[in-house]
GROMACS .gro file of N, CA and C in nm:
model
  279
    1ALA      N    1  -1.660  -1.101   0.785
    1ALA     CA    2  -1.524  -1.122   0.736
    1ALA      C    3  -1.471  -0.994   0.676
    2GLN      N    4  -1.344  -0.973   0.692
    2GLN     CA    5  -1.280  -0.856   0.635
    2GLN      C    6  -1.218  -0.893   0.501
    3SER      N    7  -1.211  -0.795   0.411
    3SER     CA    8  -1.147  -0.820   0.282
    3SER      C    9  -1.095  -0.689   0.225
    4VAL      N   10  -1.003  -0.700   0.132
    4VAL     CA   11  -0.952  -0.582   0.063
    4VAL      C   12  -0.964  -0.604  -0.086
    5THR      N   13  -0.967  -0.493  -0.159
    5THR     CA   14  -0.975  -0.497  -0.304
    5THR      C   15  -0.864  -0.409  -0.361
    6GLN      N   16  -0.790  -0.467  -0.455
    6GLN     CA   17  -0.691  -0.391  -0.530
    6GLN      C   18  -0.743  -0.380  -0.673
    7PRO      N   19  -0.803  -0.266  -0.709
    7PRO     CA   20  -0.869  -0.255  -0.840
    7PRO      C   21  -0.776  -0.261  -0.960
    8ASP      N   22  -0.648  -0.229  -0.940
    8ASP     CA   23  -0.553  -0.230  -1.051
    8ASP      C   24  -0.471  -0.358  -1.048
    9ALA      N   25  -0.495  -0.446  -1.146
    9ALA     CA   26  -0.421  -0.572  -1.149
    9ALA      C   27  -0.275  -0.548  -1.182
   10GLN      N   28  -0.249  -0.449  -1.264
   10GLN     CA   29  -0.110  -0.418  -1.302
   10GLN      C   30  -0.097  -0.268  -1.321
   11VAL      N   31   0.012  -0.213  -1.272
   11VAL     CA   32   0.038  -0.070  -1.287
   11VAL      C   33   0.176  -0.053  -1.350
   12LEU      N   34   0.180   0.020  -1.458
   12LEU     CA   35   0.306   0.049  -1.525
   12LEU      C   36   0.346   0.193  -1.493
   13VAL      N   37   0.463   0.211  -1.442
   13VAL     CA   38   0.509   0.343  -1.400
   13VAL      C   39   0.648   0.368  -1.456
   14SER      N   40   0.669   0.485  -1.506
   14SER     CA   41   0.801   0.523  -1.555
   14SER      C   42   0.888   0.568  -1.439
   15GLU      N   43   1.016   0.540  -1.449
   15GLU     CA   44   1.109   0.585  -1.345
   15GLU      C   45   1.103   0.737  -1.335
   16GLY      N   46   1.095   0.788  -1.214
   16GLY     CA   47   1.085   0.931  -1.191
   16GLY      C   48   0.943   0.982  -1.182
   17ALA      N   49   0.846   0.896  -1.215
   17ALA     CA   50   0.705   0.937  -1.212
   17ALA      C   51   0.645   0.907  -1.075
   18HIS      N   52   0.522   0.953  -1.057
   18HIS     CA   53   0.449   0.928  -0.933
   18HIS      C   54   0.387   0.790  -0.939
   19LEU      N   55   0.404   0.713  -0.835
   19LEU     CA   56   0.348   0.578  -0.826
   19LEU      C   57   0.235   0.577  -0.725
   20GLU      N   58   0.121   0.521  -0.764
   20GLU     CA   59   0.011   0.503  -0.670
   20GLU      C   60  -0.055   0.368  -0.696
   21LEU      N   61  -0.068   0.290  -0.591
   21LEU     CA   62  -0.134   0.160  -0.596
   21LEU      C   63  -0.254   0.165  -0.503
   22LYS      N   64  -0.369   0.132  -0.555
   22LYS     CA   65  -0.493   0.151  -0.481
   22LYS      C   66  -0.531   0.028  -0.400
   23CYS      N   67  -0.589   0.055  -0.284
   23CYS     CA   68  -0.640  -0.051  -0.197
   23CYS      C   69  -0.763   0.001  -0.124
   24ASN      N   70  -0.871  -0.075  -0.133
   24ASN     CA   71  -0.992  -0.044  -0.058
   24ASN      C   72  -1.025  -0.161   0.034
   25TYR      N   73  -1.062  -0.130   0.156
   25TYR     CA   74  -1.091  -0.235   0.254
   25TYR      C   75  -1.240  -0.236   0.286
   26SER      N   76  -1.284  -0.343   0.349
   26SER     CA   77  -1.429  -0.361   0.371
   26SER      C   78  -1.475  -0.333   0.513
   27SER      N   79  -1.385  -0.341   0.608
   27SER     CA   80  -1.425  -0.334   0.748
   27SER      C   81  -1.470  -0.193   0.786
   28SER      N   82  -1.578  -0.187   0.866
   28SER     CA   83  -1.626  -0.058   0.915
   28SER      C   84  -1.593  -0.038   1.062
   29GLY      N   85  -1.541  -0.143   1.126
   29GLY     CA   86  -1.504  -0.133   1.266
   29GLY      C   87  -1.356  -0.103   1.281
   30THR      N   88  -1.295  -0.164   1.379
   30THR     CA   89  -1.151  -0.150   1.399
   30THR      C   90  -1.078  -0.211   1.280
   31THR      N   91  -0.992  -0.132   1.220
   31THR     CA   92  -0.929  -0.175   1.095
   31THR      C   93  -0.778  -0.172   1.106
   32TYR      N   94  -0.716  -0.279   1.059
   32TYR     CA   95  -0.571  -0.286   1.047
   32TYR      C   96  -0.542  -0.320   0.901
   33VAL      N   97  -0.463  -0.238   0.836
   33VAL     CA   98  -0.436  -0.260   0.694
   33VAL      C   99  -0.285  -0.259   0.672
   34PHE      N  100  -0.240  -0.348   0.584
   34PHE     CA  101  -0.097  -0.369   0.561
   34PHE      C  102  -0.067  -0.365   0.412
   35TRP      N  103   0.051  -0.318   0.377
   35TRP     CA  104   0.103  -0.330   0.241
   35TRP      C  105   0.231  -0.412   0.247
   36TYR      N  106   0.237  -0.512   0.157
   36TYR     CA  107   0.356  -0.596   0.144
   36TYR      C  108   0.412  -0.580   0.003
   37VAL      N  109   0.540  -0.606  -0.011
   37VAL     CA  110   0.604  -0.605  -0.141
   37VAL      C  111   0.679  -0.736  -0.160
   38GLN      N  112   0.679  -0.784  -0.283
   38GLN     CA  113   0.757  -0.903  -0.317
   38GLN      C  114   0.845  -0.869  -0.437
   39TYR      N  115   0.973  -0.849  -0.410
   39TYR     CA  116   1.068  -0.822  -0.517
   39TYR      C  117   1.102  -0.953  -0.588
   40PRO      N  118   1.146  -0.945  -0.713
   40PRO     CA  119   1.175  -1.067  -0.789
   40PRO      C  120   1.267  -1.163  -0.713
   41ASN      N  121   1.226  -1.288  -0.709
   41ASN     CA  122   1.304  -1.395  -0.647
   41ASN      C  123   1.324  -1.376  -0.496
   42GLN      N  124   1.232  -1.302  -0.433
   42GLN     CA  125   1.239  -1.282  -0.289
   42GLN      C  126   1.104  -1.311  -0.225
   43GLY      N  127   1.102  -1.322  -0.093
   43GLY     CA  128   0.978  -1.343  -0.021
   43GLY      C  129   0.906  -1.212   0.006
   44LEU      N  130   0.790  -1.223   0.069
   44LEU     CA  131   0.713  -1.104   0.103
   44LEU      C  132   0.785  -1.022   0.209
   45GLN      N  133   0.776  -0.891   0.196
   45GLN     CA  134   0.837  -0.799   0.292
   45GLN      C  135   0.734  -0.694   0.328
   46LEU      N  136   0.719  -0.667   0.457
   46LEU     CA  137   0.624  -0.564   0.501
   46LEU      C  138   0.675  -0.426   0.464
   47LEU      N  139   0.591  -0.352   0.391
   47LEU     CA  140   0.625  -0.215   0.354
   47LEU      C  141   0.579  -0.117   0.461
   48LEU      N  142   0.454  -0.128   0.499
   48LEU     CA  143   0.399  -0.039   0.601
   48LEU      C  144   0.267  -0.094   0.651
   49LYS      N  145   0.219  -0.039   0.762
   49LYS     CA  146   0.093  -0.086   0.820
   49LYS      C  147   0.022   0.028   0.890
   50TYR      N  148  -0.112   0.022   0.889
   50TYR     CA  149  -0.192   0.115   0.967
   50TYR      C  150  -0.261   0.035   1.077
   51ILE      N  151  -0.241   0.077   1.199
   51ILE     CA  152  -0.310   0.015   1.312
   51ILE      C  153  -0.398   0.119   1.382
   52SER      N  154  -0.340   0.233   1.415
   52SER     CA  155  -0.416   0.342   1.475
   52SER      C  156  -0.329   0.466   1.474
   53GLY      N  157  -0.389   0.577   1.514
   53GLY     CA  158  -0.310   0.699   1.525
   53GLY      C  159  -0.304   0.778   1.395
   54ASP      N  160  -0.186   0.827   1.363
   54ASP     CA  161  -0.166   0.912   1.246
   54ASP      C  162  -0.210   0.839   1.121
   55THR      N  163  -0.293   0.903   1.039
   55THR     CA  164  -0.347   0.837   0.920
   55THR      C  165  -0.249   0.835   0.804
   56LEU      N  166  -0.145   0.919   0.808
   56LEU     CA  167  -0.042   0.916   0.705
   56LEU      C  168   0.073   0.830   0.757
   57VAL      N  169   0.093   0.717   0.690
   57VAL     CA  170   0.190   0.619   0.737
   57VAL      C  171   0.312   0.619   0.646
   58LYS      N  172   0.428   0.637   0.704
   58LYS     CA  173   0.554   0.631   0.630
   58LYS      C  174   0.610   0.490   0.639
   59GLY      N  175   0.652   0.436   0.524
   59GLY     CA  176   0.707   0.302   0.522
   59GLY      C  177   0.852   0.301   0.479
   60ILE      N  178   0.901   0.184   0.445
   60ILE     CA  179   1.040   0.172   0.402
   60ILE      C  180   1.054   0.213   0.256
   61ASN      N  181   1.175   0.244   0.216
   61ASN     CA  182   1.209   0.274   0.077
   61ASN      C  183   1.133   0.392   0.018
   62GLY      N  184   1.089   0.484   0.103
   62GLY     CA  185   1.023   0.605   0.055
   62GLY      C  186   0.875   0.591   0.027
   63PHE      N  187   0.816   0.478   0.060
   63PHE     CA  188   0.673   0.459   0.038
   63PHE      C  189   0.592   0.518   0.152
   64GLU      N  190   0.470   0.558   0.121
   64GLU     CA  191   0.377   0.605   0.222
   64GLU      C  192   0.236   0.568   0.179
   65ALA      N  193   0.146   0.566   0.275
   65ALA     CA  194   0.005   0.539   0.246
   65ALA      C  195  -0.080   0.619   0.343
   66GLU      N  196  -0.195   0.664   0.294
   66GLU     CA  197  -0.285   0.742   0.378
   66GLU      C  198  -0.413   0.664   0.405
   67PHE      N  199  -0.443   0.645   0.531
   67PHE     CA  200  -0.564   0.575   0.573
   67PHE      C  201  -0.680   0.673   0.572
   68LYS      N  202  -0.778   0.647   0.485
   68LYS     CA  203  -0.895   0.734   0.475
   68LYS      C  204  -1.019   0.652   0.510
   69LYS      N  205  -1.064   0.665   0.633
   69LYS     CA  206  -1.177   0.586   0.680
   69LYS      C  207  -1.304   0.618   0.603
   70SER      N  208  -1.324   0.745   0.568
   70SER     CA  209  -1.446   0.785   0.498
   70SER      C  210  -1.454   0.724   0.359
   71GLU      N  211  -1.339   0.693   0.301
   71GLU     CA  212  -1.334   0.635   0.166
   71GLU      C  213  -1.296   0.487   0.170
   72THR      N  214  -1.280   0.433   0.289
   72THR     CA  215  -1.232   0.296   0.310
   72THR      C  216  -1.114   0.264   0.217
   73SER      N  217  -1.016   0.354   0.216
   73SER     CA  218  -0.902   0.336   0.127
   73SER      C  219  -0.771   0.349   0.203
   74PHE      N  220  -0.671   0.283   0.148
   74PHE     CA  221  -0.535   0.288   0.203
   74PHE      C  222  -0.439   0.274   0.084
   75HIS      N  223  -0.435   0.379   0.001
   75HIS     CA  224  -0.358   0.376  -0.122
   75HIS      C  225  -0.209   0.398  -0.094
   76LEU      N  226  -0.130   0.318  -0.161
   76LEU     CA  227   0.016   0.324  -0.147
   76LEU      C  228   0.072   0.418  -0.252
   77ARG      N  229   0.169   0.500  -0.214
   77ARG     CA  230   0.225   0.592  -0.312
   77ARG      C  231   0.373   0.618  -0.285
   78LYS      N  232   0.438   0.658  -0.394
   78LYS     CA  233   0.579   0.697  -0.385
   78LYS      C  234   0.610   0.791  -0.499
   79SER      N  235   0.684   0.894  -0.470
   79SER     CA  236   0.725   0.989  -0.574
   79SER      C  237   0.863   1.044  -0.540
   80PRO      N  238   0.958   1.026  -0.630
   80PRO     CA  239   0.946   0.958  -0.759
   80PRO      C  240   0.967   0.808  -0.746
   81ALA      N  241   0.914   0.734  -0.842
   81ALA     CA  242   0.936   0.590  -0.847
   81ALA      C  243   1.075   0.561  -0.904
   82LEU      N  244   1.130   0.448  -0.864
   82LEU     CA  245   1.260   0.404  -0.912
   82LEU      C  246   1.244   0.275  -0.992
   83GLY      N  247   1.339   0.246  -1.075
   83GLY     CA  248   1.337   0.121  -1.148
   83GLY      C  249   1.337   0.002  -1.055
   84SER      N  250   1.401   0.017  -0.941
   84SER     CA  251   1.409  -0.092  -0.844
   84SER      C  252   1.278  -0.117  -0.771
   85ASP      N  253   1.176  -0.033  -0.795
   85ASP     CA  254   1.046  -0.054  -0.734
   85ASP      C  255   0.961  -0.155  -0.812
   86ALA      N  256   1.013  -0.205  -0.922
   86ALA     CA  257   0.940  -0.305  -1.000
   86ALA      C  258   0.923  -0.431  -0.916
   87ALA      N  259   0.800  -0.464  -0.882
   87ALA     CA  260   0.773  -0.573  -0.789
   87ALA      C  261   0.623  -0.598  -0.786
   88LYS      N  262   0.583  -0.699  -0.707
   88LYS     CA  263   0.442  -0.725  -0.680
   88LYS      C  264   0.409  -0.665  -0.545
   89TYR      N  265   0.295  -0.597  -0.538
   89TYR     CA  266   0.253  -0.531  -0.415
   89TYR      C  267   0.117  -0.587  -0.372
   90PHE      N  268   0.106  -0.613  -0.242
   90PHE     CA  269  -0.015  -0.675  -0.190
   90PHE      C  270  -0.067  -0.595  -0.070
   91CYS      N  271  -0.195  -0.567  -0.075
   91CYS     CA  272  -0.264  -0.503   0.037
   91CYS      C  273  -0.337  -0.612   0.115
   92ALA      N  274  -0.334  -0.605   0.245
   92ALA     CA  275  -0.399  -0.706   0.328
   92ALA      C  276  -0.464  -0.640   0.449
   93GLU      N  277  -0.569  -0.704   0.498
   93GLU     CA  278  -0.639  -0.653   0.616
   93GLU      C  279  -0.646  -0.760   0.722
   0.00000   0.00000   0.00000
């Protein structure tokens, strides 16, 4: 079975600062990893996904994530962060 771990339950970021949300995945074979966002009073929205190819993935709203197979990580980041980025973020495999 595949699984992901988000070690930071909550991240507080100041507007204008660098935002990074960590995600580690378990699969050692073919891996597909996704980041979703849920803004207040809204449903889940796909931010970005890694399926294959370029390991640096650009998403919507200025977000990006780098797929690092050697570290089994797919950390989400944005710089600078905006006040409107306040939301729940979910990593999935």
